[in-house]
GROMACS .gro file of C-alpha atoms in nm:
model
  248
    1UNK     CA    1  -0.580   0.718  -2.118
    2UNK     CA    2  -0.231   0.803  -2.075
    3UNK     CA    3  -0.113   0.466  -2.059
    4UNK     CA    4  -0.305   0.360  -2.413
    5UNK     CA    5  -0.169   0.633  -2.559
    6UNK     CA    6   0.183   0.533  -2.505
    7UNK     CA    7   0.077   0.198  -2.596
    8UNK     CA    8  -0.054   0.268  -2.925
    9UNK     CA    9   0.282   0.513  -3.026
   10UNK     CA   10   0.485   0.160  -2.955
   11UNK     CA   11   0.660   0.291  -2.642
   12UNK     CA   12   0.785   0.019  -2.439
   13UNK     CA   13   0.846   0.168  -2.074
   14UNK     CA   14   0.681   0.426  -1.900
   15UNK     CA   15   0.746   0.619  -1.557
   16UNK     CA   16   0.480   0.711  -1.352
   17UNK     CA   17   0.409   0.989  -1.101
   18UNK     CA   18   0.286   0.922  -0.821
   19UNK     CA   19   0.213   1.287  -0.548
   20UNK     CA   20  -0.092   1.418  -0.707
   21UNK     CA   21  -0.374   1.266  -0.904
   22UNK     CA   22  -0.425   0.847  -0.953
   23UNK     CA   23  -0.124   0.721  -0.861
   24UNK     CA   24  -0.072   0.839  -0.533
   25UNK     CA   25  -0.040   0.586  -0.254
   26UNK     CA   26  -0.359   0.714  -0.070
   27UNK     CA   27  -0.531   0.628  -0.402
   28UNK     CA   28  -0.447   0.328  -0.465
   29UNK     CA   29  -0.595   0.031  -0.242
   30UNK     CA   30  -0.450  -0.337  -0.267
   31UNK     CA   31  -0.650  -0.456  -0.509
   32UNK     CA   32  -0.635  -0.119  -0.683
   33UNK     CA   33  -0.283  -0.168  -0.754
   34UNK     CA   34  -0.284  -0.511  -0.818
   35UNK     CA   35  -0.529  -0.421  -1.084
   36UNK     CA   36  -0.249  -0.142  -1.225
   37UNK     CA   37   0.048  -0.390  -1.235
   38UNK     CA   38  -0.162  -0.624  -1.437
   39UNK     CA   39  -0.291  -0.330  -1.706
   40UNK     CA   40   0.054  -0.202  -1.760
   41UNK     CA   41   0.159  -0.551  -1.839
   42UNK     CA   42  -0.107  -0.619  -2.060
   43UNK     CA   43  -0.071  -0.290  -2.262
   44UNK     CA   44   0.280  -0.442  -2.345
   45UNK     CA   45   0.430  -0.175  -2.098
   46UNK     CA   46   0.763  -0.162  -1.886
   47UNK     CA   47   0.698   0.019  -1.594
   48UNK     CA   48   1.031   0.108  -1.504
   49UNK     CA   49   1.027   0.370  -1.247
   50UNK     CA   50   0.767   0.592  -1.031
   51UNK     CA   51   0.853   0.955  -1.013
   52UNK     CA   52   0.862   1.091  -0.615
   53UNK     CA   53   0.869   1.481  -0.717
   54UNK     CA   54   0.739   1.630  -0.359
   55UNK     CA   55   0.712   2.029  -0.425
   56UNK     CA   56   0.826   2.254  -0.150
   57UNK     CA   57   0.999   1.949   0.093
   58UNK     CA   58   1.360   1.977   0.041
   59UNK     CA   59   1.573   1.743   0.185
   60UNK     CA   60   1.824   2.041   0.321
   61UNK     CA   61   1.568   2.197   0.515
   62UNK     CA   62   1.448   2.054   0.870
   63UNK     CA   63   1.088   2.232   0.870
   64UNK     CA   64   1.045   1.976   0.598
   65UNK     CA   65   1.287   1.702   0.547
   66UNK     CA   66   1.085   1.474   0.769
   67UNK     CA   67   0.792   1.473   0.558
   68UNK     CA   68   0.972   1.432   0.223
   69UNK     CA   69   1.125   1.161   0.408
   70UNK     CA   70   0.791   1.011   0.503
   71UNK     CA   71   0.605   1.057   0.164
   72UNK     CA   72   0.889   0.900  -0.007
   73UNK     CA   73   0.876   0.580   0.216
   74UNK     CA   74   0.510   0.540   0.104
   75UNK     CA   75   0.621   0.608  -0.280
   76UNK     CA   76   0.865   0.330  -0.232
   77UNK     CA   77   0.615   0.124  -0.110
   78UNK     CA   78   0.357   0.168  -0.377
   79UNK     CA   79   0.670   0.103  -0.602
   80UNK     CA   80   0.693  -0.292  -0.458
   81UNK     CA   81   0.365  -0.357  -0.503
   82UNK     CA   82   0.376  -0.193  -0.836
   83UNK     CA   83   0.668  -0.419  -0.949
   84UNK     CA   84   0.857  -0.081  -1.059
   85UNK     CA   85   1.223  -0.108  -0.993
   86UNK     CA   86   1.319   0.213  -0.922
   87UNK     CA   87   1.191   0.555  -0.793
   88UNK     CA   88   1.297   0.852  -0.915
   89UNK     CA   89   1.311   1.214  -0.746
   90UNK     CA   90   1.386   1.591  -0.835
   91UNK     CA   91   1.698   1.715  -0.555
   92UNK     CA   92   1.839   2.003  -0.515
   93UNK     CA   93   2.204   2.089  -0.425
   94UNK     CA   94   2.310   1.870  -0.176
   95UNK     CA   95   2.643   2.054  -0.151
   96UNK     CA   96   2.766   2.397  -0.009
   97UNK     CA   97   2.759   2.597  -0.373
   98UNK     CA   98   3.090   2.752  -0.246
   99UNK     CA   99   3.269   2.480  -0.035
  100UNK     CA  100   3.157   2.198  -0.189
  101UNK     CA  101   3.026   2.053   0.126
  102UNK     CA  102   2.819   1.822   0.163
  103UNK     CA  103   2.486   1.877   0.334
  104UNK     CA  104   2.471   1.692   0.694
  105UNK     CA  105   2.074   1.708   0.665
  106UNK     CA  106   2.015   1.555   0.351
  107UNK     CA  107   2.285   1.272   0.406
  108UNK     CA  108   2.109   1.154   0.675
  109UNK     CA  109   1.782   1.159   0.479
  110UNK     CA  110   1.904   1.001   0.183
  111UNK     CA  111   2.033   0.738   0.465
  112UNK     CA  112   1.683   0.666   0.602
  113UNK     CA  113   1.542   0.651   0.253
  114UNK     CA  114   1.846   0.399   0.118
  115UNK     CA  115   1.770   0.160   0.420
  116UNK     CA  116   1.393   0.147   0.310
  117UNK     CA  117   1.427   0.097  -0.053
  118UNK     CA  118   1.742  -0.147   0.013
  119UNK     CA  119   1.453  -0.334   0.247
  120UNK     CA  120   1.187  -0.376  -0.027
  121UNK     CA  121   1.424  -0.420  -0.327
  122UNK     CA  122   1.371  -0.063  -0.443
  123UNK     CA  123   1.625   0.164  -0.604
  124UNK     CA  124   1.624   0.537  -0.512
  125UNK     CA  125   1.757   0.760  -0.789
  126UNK     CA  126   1.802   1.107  -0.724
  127UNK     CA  127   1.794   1.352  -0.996
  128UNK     CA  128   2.073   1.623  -0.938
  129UNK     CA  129   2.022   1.939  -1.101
  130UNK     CA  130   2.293   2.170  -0.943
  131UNK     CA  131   2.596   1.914  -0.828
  132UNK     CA  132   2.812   1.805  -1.082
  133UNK     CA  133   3.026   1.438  -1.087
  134UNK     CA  134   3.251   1.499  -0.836
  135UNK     CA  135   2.966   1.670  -0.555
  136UNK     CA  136   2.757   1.358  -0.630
  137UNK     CA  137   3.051   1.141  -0.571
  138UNK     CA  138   3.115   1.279  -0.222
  139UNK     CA  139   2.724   1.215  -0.150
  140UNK     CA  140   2.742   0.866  -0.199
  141UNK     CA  141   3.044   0.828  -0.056
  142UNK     CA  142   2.894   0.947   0.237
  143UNK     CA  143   2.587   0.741   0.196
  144UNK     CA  144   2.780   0.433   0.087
  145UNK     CA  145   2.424   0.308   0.025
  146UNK     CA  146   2.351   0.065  -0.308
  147UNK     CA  147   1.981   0.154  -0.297
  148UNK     CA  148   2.067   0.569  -0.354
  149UNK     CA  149   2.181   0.580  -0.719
  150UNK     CA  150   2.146   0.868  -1.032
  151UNK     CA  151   1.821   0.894  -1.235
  152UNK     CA  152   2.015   1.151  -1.501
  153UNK     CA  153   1.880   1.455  -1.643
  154UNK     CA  154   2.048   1.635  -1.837
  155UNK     CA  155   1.822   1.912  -1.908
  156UNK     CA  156   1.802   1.941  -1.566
  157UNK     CA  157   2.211   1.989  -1.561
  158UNK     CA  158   2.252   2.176  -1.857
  159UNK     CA  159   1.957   2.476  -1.758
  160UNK     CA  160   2.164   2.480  -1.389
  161UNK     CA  161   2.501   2.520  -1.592
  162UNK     CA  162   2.635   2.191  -1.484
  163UNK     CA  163   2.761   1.990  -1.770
  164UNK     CA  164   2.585   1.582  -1.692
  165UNK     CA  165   2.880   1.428  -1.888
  166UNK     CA  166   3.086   1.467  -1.540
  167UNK     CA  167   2.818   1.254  -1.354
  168UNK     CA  168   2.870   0.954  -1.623
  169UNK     CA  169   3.257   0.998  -1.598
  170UNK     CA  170   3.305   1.003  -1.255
  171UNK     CA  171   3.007   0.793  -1.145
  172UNK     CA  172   2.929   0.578  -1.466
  173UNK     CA  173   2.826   0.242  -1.239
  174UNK     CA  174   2.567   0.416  -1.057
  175UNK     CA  175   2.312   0.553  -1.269
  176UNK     CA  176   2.003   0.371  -1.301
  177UNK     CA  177   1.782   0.545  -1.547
  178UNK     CA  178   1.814   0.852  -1.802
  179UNK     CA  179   1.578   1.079  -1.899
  180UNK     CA  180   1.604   1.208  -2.252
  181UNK     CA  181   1.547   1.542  -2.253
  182UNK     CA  182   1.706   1.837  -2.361
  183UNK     CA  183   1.740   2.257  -2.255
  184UNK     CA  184   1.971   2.535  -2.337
  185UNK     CA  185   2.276   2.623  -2.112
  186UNK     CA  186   2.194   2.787  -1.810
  187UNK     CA  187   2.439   3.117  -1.752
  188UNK     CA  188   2.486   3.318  -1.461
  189UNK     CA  189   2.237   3.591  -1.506
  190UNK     CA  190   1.976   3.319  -1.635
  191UNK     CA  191   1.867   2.968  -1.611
  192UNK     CA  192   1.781   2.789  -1.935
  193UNK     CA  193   1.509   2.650  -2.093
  194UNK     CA  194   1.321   2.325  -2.184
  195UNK     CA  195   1.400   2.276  -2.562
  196UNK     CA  196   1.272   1.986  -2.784
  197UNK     CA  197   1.550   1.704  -2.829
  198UNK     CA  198   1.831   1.741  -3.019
  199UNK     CA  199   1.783   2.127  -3.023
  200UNK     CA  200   1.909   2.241  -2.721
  201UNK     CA  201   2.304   2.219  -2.542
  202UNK     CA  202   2.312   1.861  -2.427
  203UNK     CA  203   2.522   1.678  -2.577
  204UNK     CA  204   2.395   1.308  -2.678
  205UNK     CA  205   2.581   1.175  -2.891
  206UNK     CA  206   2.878   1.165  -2.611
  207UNK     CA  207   2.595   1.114  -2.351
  208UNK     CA  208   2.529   0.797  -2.509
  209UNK     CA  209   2.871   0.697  -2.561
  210UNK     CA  210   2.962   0.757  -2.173
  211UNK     CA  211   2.666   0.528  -2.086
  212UNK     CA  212   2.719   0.239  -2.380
  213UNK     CA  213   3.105   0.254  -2.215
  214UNK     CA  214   2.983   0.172  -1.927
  215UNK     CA  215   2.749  -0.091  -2.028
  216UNK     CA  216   2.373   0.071  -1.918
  217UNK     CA  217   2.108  -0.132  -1.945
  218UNK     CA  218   1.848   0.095  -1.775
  219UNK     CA  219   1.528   0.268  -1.926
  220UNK     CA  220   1.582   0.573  -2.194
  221UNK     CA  221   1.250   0.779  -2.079
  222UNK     CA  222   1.200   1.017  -2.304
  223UNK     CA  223   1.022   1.315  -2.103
  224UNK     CA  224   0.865   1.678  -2.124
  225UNK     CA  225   0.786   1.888  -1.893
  226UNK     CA  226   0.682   2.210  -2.097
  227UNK     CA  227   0.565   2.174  -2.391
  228UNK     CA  228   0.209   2.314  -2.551
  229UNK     CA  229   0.221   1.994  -2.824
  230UNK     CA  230   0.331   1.703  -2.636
  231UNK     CA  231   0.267   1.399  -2.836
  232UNK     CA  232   0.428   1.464  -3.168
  233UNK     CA  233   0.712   1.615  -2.940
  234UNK     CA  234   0.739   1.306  -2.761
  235UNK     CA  235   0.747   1.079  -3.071
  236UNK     CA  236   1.002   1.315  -3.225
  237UNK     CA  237   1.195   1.281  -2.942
  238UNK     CA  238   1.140   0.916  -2.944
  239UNK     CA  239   1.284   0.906  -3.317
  240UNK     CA  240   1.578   1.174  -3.265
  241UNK     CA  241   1.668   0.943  -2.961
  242UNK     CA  242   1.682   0.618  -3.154
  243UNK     CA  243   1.879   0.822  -3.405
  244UNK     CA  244   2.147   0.916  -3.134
  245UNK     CA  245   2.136   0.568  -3.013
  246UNK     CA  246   2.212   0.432  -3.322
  247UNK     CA  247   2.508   0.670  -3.379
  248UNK     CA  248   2.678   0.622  -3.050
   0.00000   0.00000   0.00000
């Protein structure tokens, strides 16, 4: 239903999730994903990424990074099959909020997952929320791993108090897919909030500008994750997007 929705509103790509519900890889048999690929295409639909958000298994801490590890492998996997190009996942900090150093633990996981998805033509992109341009650039440093780039959100950014302009400055070759959506600043005593877009602290137009500079060609996913009308929302966003697009 979800899908011929988006089809009728004329959006061309779509990113799917893929822990809970019909898209898992437990769910989906050979045939059963054979049979996706094929009604995604026929709806007219890019499917340009698979979302990997695994609650609770954070890739700093070893009572779990194993797992996160694991479940991810089989996300990338559904991703071949699916055609989808890249998979995209929620991180935390992967830095020392003080030192700035970078976490041992999740390195090496990032590692194993980079030498999957380099295996099956798969791109990881992380989604930072607390480690601005220069943290993310000593993570792939580390890594020095093609496979791990950025999926950016800057809502994500923005509600942690990190401004995502530094992660298109200082890392504008490596991110692989946006997701349009927009919060108010997070400040020390409080995070910030989900806000429609174009009405919260992220800025854009300059946004845009950073990527255009750098000549992205990736998917502009326009996404909500709290919001209690979320069709017209989404085509609003889909309009004030196009709007910003056309201005940058």
């Amino acid at each position: 239903d979800a899908l011929r929705k988006a089809a009728e509103l004329r959006f061309q790509a779509v990113e799917l999730p893929t822990v809970t519900g019909d898209m898992t890889p437990q769910s989906l048999s050979a045939s059963g994903r054979r049979h996706l690929a094929r009604y995604v295409e026929n709806l007219g639909l890019d499917l340009s990424a698979l979302t990997a958000d695994v609650p609770a298994l954070r890739l700093t801490d070893p009572r779990t990074v194993d797992e996160r590890v694991a479940r991810t492998c089989e996300i990338i996997d559904l991703a071949k099959d699916l055609g989808a190009p890249i998979v995209t996942a929620s991180v935390g900090a992967l830095t020392h909020p003080e030192t700035g150093g970078v976490s041992p633990l999740a390195v090496e996981a990032l590692h194993r997952i980079g030498e999957y998805a380099d295996a099956r033509g798969v791109v990881y992109a992380i989604r930072p929320s607390c480690d601005a341009g220069d943290r993310l650039a000593r993570v792939l440093d580390e890594l020095r791993c093609p496979s791990i780039q950025i999926g950016l959100d800057p809502a994500a950014m923005v509600m942690s108090g990190v401004n995502p302009l530094s992660a298109v400055e200082r890392l504008p070759d490596r991110i692989a897919l946006l997701h349009a959506r927009d919060a108010t600043a997070g400040l020390s005593d409080r995070p910030g909030r989900e806000t429609q877009l174009g009405e919260g602290d992220v800025d854009f137009v300059g946004l845009l500008s950073l990527l255009e500079a750098a000549q992205y060609r990736g998917a502009y996913i326009v996404r909500r994750c709290d919001s209690p009308r979320p069709l017209p929302d989404l085509q609003a966003a889909r309009d004030t997007l196009a709007r910003a697009l056309h201005t940058s």
